[in-house]
C-alpha positions as a printed Julia matrix, in Angstrom:
225×3 Matrix{Float64}:
 -48.72   57.39  30.18
 -45.55   58.91  28.72
 -43.49   57.21  26.04
 -39.97   57.83  24.82
 -39.78   59.06  21.27
 -36.88   57.75  19.22
 -35.82   59.94  16.3
 -32.81   58.13  14.9
 -32.22   54.62  13.67
 -28.72   53.66  14.78
 -28.06   51.8   11.52
 -28.77   54.87   9.41
 -26.89   57.52  11.41
 -23.78   57.42   9.22
 -25.78   57.86   6.01
 -27.81   60.65   7.63
 -24.69   62.55   8.7
 -23.16   62.18   5.27
 -26.33   63.67   3.78
 -26.19   66.65   6.18
 -22.83   67.72   4.71
 -24.8    69.37   1.91
 -27.05   71.24   4.36
 -26.74   74.74   5.78
 -24.76   75.28   8.99
 -27.82   75.86  11.19
 -29.55   72.71   9.9
 -26.46   70.62  10.63
 -26.24   72.14  14.09
 -29.85   71.15  14.82
 -29.2    67.53  13.83
 -26.21   67.34  16.18
 -28.28   68.78  19.02
 -30.84   66.02  18.5
 -28.13   63.36  18.32
 -26.7    64.53  21.65
 -30.14   64.59  23.26
 -30.88   61.02  22.16
 -27.52   59.67  23.35
 -26.81   57.66  20.21
 -23.81   55.29  20.27
 -20.61   57.23  19.64
 -19.2    54.4   17.48
 -22.03   54.94  14.99
 -21.26   58.65  14.84
 -17.52   58.14  14.34
 -18.14   55.67  11.52
 -19.35   58.5    9.29
 -15.73   59.6    8.85
 -14.7    56.34   7.19
 -16.04   57.45   3.83
 -15.09   61.14   4.07
 -11.84   62.34   2.52
 -12.4    66.09   2.52
 -11.05   67.8    5.67
 -12.94   71.06   5.07
 -16.27   70.1    6.63
 -15.89   72.5    9.55
 -19.46   72.06  10.82
 -19.0    68.3   10.96
 -15.69   68.35  12.83
 -16.65   71.07  15.32
 -19.98   69.37  16.09
 -18.39   65.95  16.42
 -15.7    67.35  18.73
 -18.39   68.78  21.02
 -20.33   65.51  20.84
 -17.28   63.37  21.73
 -16.45   65.55  24.73
 -19.58   64.13  26.34
 -18.47   60.55  25.6
 -16.48   58.45  28.04
 -13.43   57.1   26.14
 -13.79   53.32  26.16
 -11.25   51.07  24.47
 -13.55   50.66  21.47
 -14.09   54.41  21.03
 -10.4    55.3   21.44
  -9.43   52.64  18.89
 -11.85   54.07  16.32
 -10.49   57.58  16.88
  -6.79   56.65  16.7
  -7.1    54.99  13.32
  -8.84   57.98  11.7
  -5.54   59.03  10.16
  -6.94   61.65   7.78
  -8.32   63.92  10.5
  -5.56   64.3   13.1
  -5.6    68.1   13.26
  -9.38   68.5   12.97
 -10.46   65.85  15.46
  -8.16   63.01  16.51
  -5.47   64.9   18.44
  -7.76   67.58  20.01
 -10.25   65.02  21.4
  -7.54   62.62  22.62
  -5.69   65.39  24.48
  -9.02   66.53  25.96
  -9.83   62.97  27.1
  -6.39   62.54  28.7
  -6.76   65.87  30.52
 -10.21   64.91  31.82
  -9.92   61.17  32.45
  -6.22   61.0   33.19
  -4.02   57.95  32.84
  -6.9    55.58  32.04
  -6.79   56.76  28.41
  -3.0    56.34  28.3
  -3.36   52.77  29.62
  -5.66   52.02  26.67
  -3.06   53.35  24.21
  -0.34   51.33  25.97
  -2.46   48.21  25.53
  -2.79   48.83  21.79
   0.98   49.27  21.42
   1.7    46.15  23.5
  -0.67   44.05  21.39
   0.86   45.35  18.17
   4.39   44.55  19.41
   3.31   41.02  20.42
   1.8    40.39  17.01
   4.68   42.19  15.24
   2.14   44.29  13.37
   4.48   46.92  11.95
   1.75   48.83  10.1
  -0.32   49.3   13.25
   2.77   50.13  15.32
   3.77   52.89  12.93
   0.31   54.44  13.28
   0.26   54.12  17.08
   3.77   55.43  17.74
   3.28   58.3   15.3
   0.0    59.04  17.08
   1.74   59.34  20.47
   4.5    61.43  18.92
   1.94   63.84  17.43
   0.17   64.21  20.79
   3.49   65.0   22.47
   4.2    67.74  19.95
   0.73   69.2   20.55
   1.16   69.6   24.32
   3.62   71.15  26.73
   6.51   69.02  28.05
   4.93   69.22  31.52
   1.92   67.27  30.23
   1.13   63.95  31.91
   1.92   61.93  28.75
   5.61   62.83  29.05
   5.8    61.18  32.47
   4.44   57.75  31.52
   7.42   55.42  31.98
   5.5    52.3   30.96
   4.21   53.96  27.77
   7.73   54.93  26.72
   9.0    51.41  27.5
   6.32   50.05  25.18
   7.36   52.51  22.47
  11.05   51.57  22.81
  10.1    47.9   22.41
   8.52   48.81  19.05
  11.72   50.25  17.55
  12.57   46.97  15.83
   9.32   47.08  13.86
   8.54   50.72  13.07
   9.9    52.69  10.12
  13.13   54.69  10.4
  11.31   58.03  10.0
   8.8    57.3   12.77
  11.59   56.08  15.05
  13.61   59.25  14.35
  10.6    61.45  15.18
   9.97   59.46  18.34
  13.57   59.83  19.49
  13.19   63.56  18.89
  10.13   63.6   21.17
  12.06   61.72  23.86
  14.8    64.35  23.61
  12.14   67.05  24.04
  10.85   65.14  27.06
  14.27   65.02  28.72
  14.87   68.7   28.06
  11.43   69.5   29.47
  12.22   67.57  32.64
  15.5    69.43  33.04
  13.72   72.77  32.62
  11.02   71.72  35.11
  13.72   70.66  37.6
  15.58   73.96  37.21
  12.33   75.87  37.64
  11.47   73.93  40.81
  14.98   74.55  42.21
  14.63   78.24  41.42
  11.22   78.42  43.11
  12.55   76.5   46.11
  15.46   78.94  46.39
  13.08   81.89  46.24
  10.93   80.35  48.98
  14.01   79.78  51.13
  15.17   83.37  50.68
  11.67   84.51  51.58
  11.72   82.38  54.75
  15.11   83.77  55.72
  13.81   87.31  55.21
  10.85   86.53  57.46
  13.25   85.31  60.17
  15.31   88.5   59.93
  12.33   90.83  60.29
  11.55   90.05  63.94
  15.23   90.56  64.8
  15.27   93.95  63.15
  12.05   94.88  64.9
  13.51   93.76  68.25
  16.57   95.93  67.67
  14.37   98.91  66.98
  12.46   98.27  70.21
  15.72   97.98  72.17
  16.87  101.31  70.79
  13.61  102.97  71.74
  13.9   101.59  75.31
  17.43  103.0   75.64
  16.22  106.37  74.4
  13.48  106.4   76.98
  15.97  105.5   79.76
  18.22  108.4   78.77
  15.3   110.73  79.16
């Protein structure tokens, strides 16, 4: 009779991961492989970052990024990630963009919900974090990215302007300007491509006519003979 062997105690995962920061790269890698195999709760893994201030633990961030790519972004997980302000470049923005690309607008709906709740409760501190978070994502992706086309998200952000700081609002307005310019460029590109397709179609229509003319000429030549 087979039994499942449990290696990790969920309550001690954070302390274990903090201890591994002093280990060699290969040893840390092995621990993360075991964590992934055992499917430990992602919230417990993310919690290790609460007490870490140093952003130079490359093994930790790269392993956690790989681990979180296998995690479905629930509201609880996304919330924990967003408010890890110290690690935007190393983890927060890369994994959020990856989740949006994979799971689509479901992740954006979660972010919208957070902003809406913060506006309702007039929580200016949380709103500053959330709006700045969206702004940073927008700067990290191309203007054709799905996040630029979320009308409801941008309505929520506009409703926060009365509560957020002047600097965050200014940056957000800058992103909206980028968004509008991106849409104009996308529209011009589509018009250009459409024009090219039309020219191509017209060329295709002309070819049979030219071919027919050539055949007519050849028939006349044969009659003269």
